[in-house]
mmCIF file of C-alpha atoms in Angstrom:
data_model
loop_
_atom_site.group_PDB
_atom_site.id
_atom_site.type_symbol
_atom_site.label_atom_id
_atom_site.label_comp_id
_atom_site.label_asym_id
_atom_site.label_seq_id
_atom_site.Cartn_x
_atom_site.Cartn_y
_atom_site.Cartn_z
ATOM 1 C CA MET A 1 -9.072 6.529 3.736
ATOM 2 C CA ASN A 2 -12.640 6.727 5.964
ATOM 3 C CA GLN A 3 -10.132 7.868 8.825
ATOM 4 C CA TYR A 4 -8.841 10.338 7.400
ATOM 5 C CA LEU A 5 -12.034 12.003 5.803
ATOM 6 C CA ASP A 6 -13.823 11.253 8.688
ATOM 7 C CA GLY A 7 -16.369 8.639 6.493
ATOM 8 C CA LYS A 8 -17.614 11.742 4.045
ATOM 9 C CA GLY A 9 -16.156 12.899 1.093
ATOM 10 C CA THR A 10 -14.882 12.218 -2.902
ATOM 11 C CA VAL A 11 -12.393 9.747 -4.039
ATOM 12 C CA ALA A 12 -10.713 8.233 -6.923
ATOM 13 C CA LEU A 13 -8.974 4.573 -7.454
ATOM 14 C CA ILE A 14 -5.575 4.148 -9.468
ATOM 15 C CA GLU A 15 -5.468 0.692 -10.144
ATOM 16 C CA PHE A 16 -2.627 -0.998 -12.363
ATOM 17 C CA GLN A 17 -3.609 -3.835 -14.541
ATOM 18 C CA PRO A 18 -7.379 -4.709 -14.354
ATOM 19 C CA GLY A 19 -8.197 -8.875 -14.903
ATOM 20 C CA SER A 20 -4.636 -9.135 -12.892
ATOM 21 C CA MET A 21 -5.374 -10.945 -9.283
ATOM 22 C CA THR A 22 -3.345 -8.756 -7.351
ATOM 23 C CA ASN A 23 -5.014 -5.101 -9.212
ATOM 24 C CA ASP A 24 -8.290 -7.416 -8.917
ATOM 25 C CA GLN A 25 -7.761 -8.283 -5.214
ATOM 26 C CA ARG A 26 -6.846 -4.781 -3.547
ATOM 27 C CA LYS A 27 -9.939 -3.796 -6.442
ATOM 28 C CA LYS A 28 -12.216 -5.265 -4.561
ATOM 29 C CA GLY A 29 -11.200 -5.197 -1.179
ATOM 30 C CA PHE A 30 -11.232 -0.784 -1.654
ATOM 31 C CA THR A 31 -14.099 -0.727 -3.457
ATOM 32 C CA THR A 32 -16.051 -3.183 -0.725
ATOM 33 C CA GLY A 33 -14.762 -1.069 1.969
ATOM 34 C CA LEU A 34 -16.181 1.677 1.086
ATOM 35 C CA LYS A 35 -20.011 0.728 1.266
ATOM 36 C CA ASP A 36 -18.934 0.410 4.718
ATOM 37 C CA TYR A 37 -18.789 4.058 4.699
ATOM 38 C CA PRO A 38 -22.019 5.653 2.259
ATOM 39 C CA GLY A 39 -20.398 8.965 2.883
ATOM 40 C CA LEU A 40 -17.671 7.691 0.470
ATOM 41 C CA GLU A 41 -18.333 8.804 -2.692
ATOM 42 C CA LEU A 42 -15.865 6.740 -5.536
ATOM 43 C CA VAL A 43 -16.055 9.243 -8.385
ATOM 44 C CA ALA A 44 -13.201 7.562 -10.468
ATOM 45 C CA ASP A 45 -11.711 5.025 -10.825
ATOM 46 C CA GLN A 46 -9.278 4.533 -13.489
ATOM 47 C CA ALA A 47 -5.822 2.374 -14.612
ATOM 48 C CA ASP A 48 -2.647 3.020 -15.387
ATOM 49 C CA GLY A 49 -0.999 -0.135 -16.443
ATOM 50 C CA SER A 50 1.488 -0.315 -14.222
ATOM 51 C CA ASP A 51 3.742 2.816 -15.248
ATOM 52 C CA ALA A 52 4.089 5.898 -13.333
ATOM 53 C CA ASN A 53 4.030 8.116 -15.988
ATOM 54 C CA LYS A 54 0.968 7.255 -16.757
ATOM 55 C CA ALA A 55 -0.866 7.387 -13.195
ATOM 56 C CA LEU A 56 0.460 11.127 -13.252
ATOM 57 C CA THR A 57 -1.556 11.855 -16.336
ATOM 58 C CA VAL A 58 -4.316 9.801 -15.226
ATOM 59 C CA ALA A 59 -4.308 11.527 -11.607
ATOM 60 C CA ASN A 60 -4.049 14.083 -13.147
ATOM 61 C CA ASN A 61 -7.134 14.092 -15.600
ATOM 62 C CA ILE A 62 -8.903 12.847 -11.896
ATOM 63 C CA LEU A 63 -8.109 15.895 -10.243
ATOM 64 C CA THR A 64 -9.284 18.207 -13.506
ATOM 65 C CA ALA A 65 -13.174 16.112 -14.038
ATOM 66 C CA HIS A 66 -12.883 16.861 -9.987
ATOM 67 C CA PRO A 67 -11.563 19.679 -8.439
ATOM 68 C CA ASP A 68 -12.864 19.078 -5.255
ATOM 69 C CA LEU A 69 -11.436 15.595 -5.170
ATOM 70 C CA ASP A 70 -10.819 14.646 -1.168
ATOM 71 C CA GLY A 71 -8.679 10.785 -1.212
ATOM 72 C CA ILE A 72 -7.018 9.002 -4.130
ATOM 73 C CA PHE A 73 -6.453 5.501 -2.748
ATOM 74 C CA GLY A 74 -3.014 4.192 -5.809
ATOM 75 C CA SER A 75 -3.044 0.407 -5.277
ATOM 76 C CA ASN A 76 0.378 -0.144 -6.196
ATOM 77 C CA GLU A 77 3.564 1.612 -6.211
ATOM 78 C CA PRO A 78 3.937 3.431 -9.946
ATOM 79 C CA SER A 79 -0.240 4.558 -8.815
ATOM 80 C CA VAL A 80 1.111 5.978 -5.556
ATOM 81 C CA ILE A 81 4.126 7.489 -7.414
ATOM 82 C CA GLY A 82 2.034 9.665 -9.732
ATOM 83 C CA ALA A 83 -0.888 10.310 -8.083
ATOM 84 C CA SER A 84 1.588 11.897 -5.742
ATOM 85 C CA GLN A 85 3.370 13.794 -8.342
ATOM 86 C CA ALA A 86 0.040 14.697 -10.151
ATOM 87 C CA VAL A 87 -0.808 16.460 -6.437
ATOM 88 C CA LYS A 88 2.499 17.657 -5.336
ATOM 89 C CA GLN A 89 2.071 19.358 -8.539
ATOM 90 C CA ARG A 90 -0.979 21.425 -8.058
ATOM 91 C CA GLY A 91 0.130 22.733 -4.732
ATOM 92 C CA LEU A 92 -2.584 19.808 -2.934
ATOM 93 C CA SER A 93 -0.275 18.020 -0.906
ATOM 94 C CA GLY A 94 -1.401 18.022 2.541
ATOM 95 C CA LYS A 95 -5.432 18.787 0.784
ATOM 96 C CA ILE A 96 -6.211 15.580 -1.204
ATOM 97 C CA THR A 97 -5.471 12.535 0.981
ATOM 98 C CA LEU A 98 -3.257 9.856 -0.740
ATOM 99 C CA VAL A 99 -3.370 6.824 -0.027
ATOM 100 C CA GLY A 100 -1.280 3.465 -1.121
ATOM 101 C CA TRP A 101 0.035 0.497 -1.599
ATOM 102 C CA ASP A 102 3.722 -0.578 -1.418
ATOM 103 C CA ALA A 103 6.947 0.940 0.670
ATOM 104 C CA ALA A 104 9.038 1.432 -2.327
ATOM 105 C CA PRO A 105 12.007 4.655 -1.374
ATOM 106 C CA ASP A 106 10.694 7.250 -2.714
ATOM 107 C CA GLU A 107 6.707 6.571 -1.104
ATOM 108 C CA VAL A 108 8.231 6.052 2.114
ATOM 109 C CA LYS A 109 9.834 9.396 1.416
ATOM 110 C CA SER A 110 6.987 11.196 0.564
ATOM 111 C CA LEU A 111 5.255 9.345 3.596
ATOM 112 C CA GLY A 112 7.640 10.647 5.300
ATOM 113 C CA THR A 113 6.917 14.375 3.983
ATOM 114 C CA GLY A 114 2.823 14.184 4.337
ATOM 115 C CA GLU A 115 2.799 14.095 0.807
ATOM 116 C CA ILE A 116 1.446 11.205 0.915
ATOM 117 C CA SER A 117 -0.707 9.828 3.972
ATOM 118 C CA ALA A 118 -0.188 6.003 4.216
ATOM 119 C CA LEU A 119 0.330 2.937 2.372
ATOM 120 C CA ILE A 120 -0.544 -0.184 2.688
ATOM 121 C CA VAL A 121 2.483 -2.356 3.547
ATOM 122 C CA GLN A 122 3.473 -6.577 2.774
ATOM 123 C CA ASN A 123 6.114 -7.727 4.867
ATOM 124 C CA PRO A 124 8.607 -9.170 1.394
ATOM 125 C CA PHE A 125 11.548 -10.626 4.022
ATOM 126 C CA ARG A 126 8.493 -12.561 6.194
ATOM 127 C CA MET A 127 6.900 -13.867 2.553
ATOM 128 C CA GLY A 128 10.794 -14.584 1.165
ATOM 129 C CA PHE A 129 11.786 -15.963 4.849
ATOM 130 C CA ASP A 130 8.311 -18.700 5.157
ATOM 131 C CA SER A 131 9.112 -19.745 1.793
ATOM 132 C CA VAL A 132 11.955 -20.921 2.710
ATOM 133 C CA VAL A 133 10.824 -22.751 6.366
ATOM 134 C CA ALA A 134 7.674 -23.823 4.019
ATOM 135 C CA MET A 135 10.707 -25.538 1.775
ATOM 136 C CA VAL A 136 12.829 -26.477 4.401
ATOM 137 C CA GLN A 137 9.689 -28.492 6.552
ATOM 138 C CA HIS A 138 8.764 -29.886 3.079
ATOM 139 C CA ILE A 139 11.526 -31.662 2.361
ATOM 140 C CA ARG A 140 12.541 -33.001 5.554
ATOM 141 C CA ASN A 141 9.524 -33.465 7.096
ATOM 142 C CA GLY A 142 6.812 -33.961 4.377
ATOM 143 C CA VAL A 143 4.800 -30.758 6.081
ATOM 144 C CA GLU A 144 2.618 -29.470 3.169
ATOM 145 C CA VAL A 145 1.903 -25.466 3.409
ATOM 146 C CA LYS A 146 -0.799 -24.252 1.165
ATOM 147 C CA SER A 147 -1.106 -20.483 1.764
ATOM 148 C CA GLU A 148 0.804 -18.647 4.519
ATOM 149 C CA ASP A 149 -0.477 -14.843 5.861
ATOM 150 C CA THR A 150 2.517 -12.838 6.183
ATOM 151 C CA GLY A 151 -0.583 -9.823 6.858
ATOM 152 C CA ILE A 152 0.154 -6.802 5.817
ATOM 153 C CA TYR A 153 0.174 -3.233 8.087
ATOM 154 C CA ALA A 154 -1.161 -0.144 7.534
ATOM 155 C CA VAL A 155 2.219 2.539 8.410
ATOM 156 C CA THR A 156 1.544 6.750 8.179
ATOM 157 C CA THR A 157 3.537 9.240 8.884
ATOM 158 C CA ASP A 158 2.586 8.777 12.565
ATOM 159 C CA ASN A 159 3.791 6.087 13.001
ATOM 160 C CA MET A 160 6.614 5.480 10.706
ATOM 161 C CA ASN A 161 9.306 5.472 12.435
ATOM 162 C CA GLU A 162 8.208 2.515 15.450
ATOM 163 C CA GLU A 163 10.801 -0.168 15.600
ATOM 164 C CA LYS A 164 8.186 -3.032 14.119
ATOM 165 C CA TYR A 165 7.137 -0.230 10.734
ATOM 166 C CA GLN A 166 11.062 0.266 10.386
ATOM 167 C CA ALA A 167 11.839 -3.184 10.301
ATOM 168 C CA ILE A 168 9.186 -3.939 7.878
ATOM 169 C CA LEU A 169 10.298 -0.490 5.828
ATOM 170 C CA ASP A 170 13.509 -1.637 5.677
ATOM 171 C CA PRO A 171 14.632 -4.991 7.315
ATOM 172 C CA SER A 172 17.715 -6.796 7.889
ATOM 173 C CA CYS A 173 19.178 -9.796 9.975
ATOM 174 C CA SER A 174 19.787 -7.557 12.753
ATOM 175 C CA ASN A 175 16.169 -5.915 12.971
ATOM 176 C CA PRO A 176 14.081 -8.730 10.755
ATOM 177 C CA PRO A 177 10.497 -7.924 10.892
ATOM 178 C CA LEU A 178 8.937 -10.864 12.621
ATOM 179 C CA PRO A 179 7.698 -11.015 15.907
ATOM 180 C CA ASP A 180 9.315 -11.630 19.031
ATOM 181 C CA ASP A 181 8.187 -15.222 19.591
ATOM 182 C CA ASP A 182 8.690 -16.196 16.144
ATOM 183 C CA PRO A 183 10.350 -20.155 16.152
ATOM 184 C CA TRP A 184 12.959 -18.691 13.292
ATOM 185 C CA LEU A 185 13.693 -15.691 15.080
ATOM 186 C CA GLN A 186 17.516 -17.114 16.338
ATOM 187 C CA TYR A 187 17.818 -18.191 12.423
ATOM 188 C CA VAL A 188 18.817 -14.736 11.548
ATOM 189 C CA GLN A 189 19.734 -13.104 14.554
#
């Protein structure tokens, strides 16, 4: 958000399910990050119950209460979709920075048109792949993997067509989102 707003402005957070670990971690990351940029002020924080229609209502309520809002962070797919619809309906696309989480087809499409500035994207292919590898290693060798960070990526309108990000946005065995030096790459090609 800071990158797009040059360190100043008012922002809103649309979270999905307060109390859920994923929601709370994303909220904490966003609000903790804001502390590094004192010129960015969080003026609204509302939840949508992980419902795009409710997110649309929430975003419209926020935009009504804060007509000079500079940015919105949507913490999951429905939050981003609803906020994007509200911004578009009000003719504010390109005027309000919208950063969101996930990479559903509608989000990626809106990223491509510039309605969404950036998406924070996980690597579900890698999550599934590493889970299978961990299971096989455990069965064969008794190796226990307690946690595996498969990474997150900031995908923007400017970089979304790069091969690295296309592999994450549209993974396949012919274009897997694995590092070139990954020893397991041989098994998916």
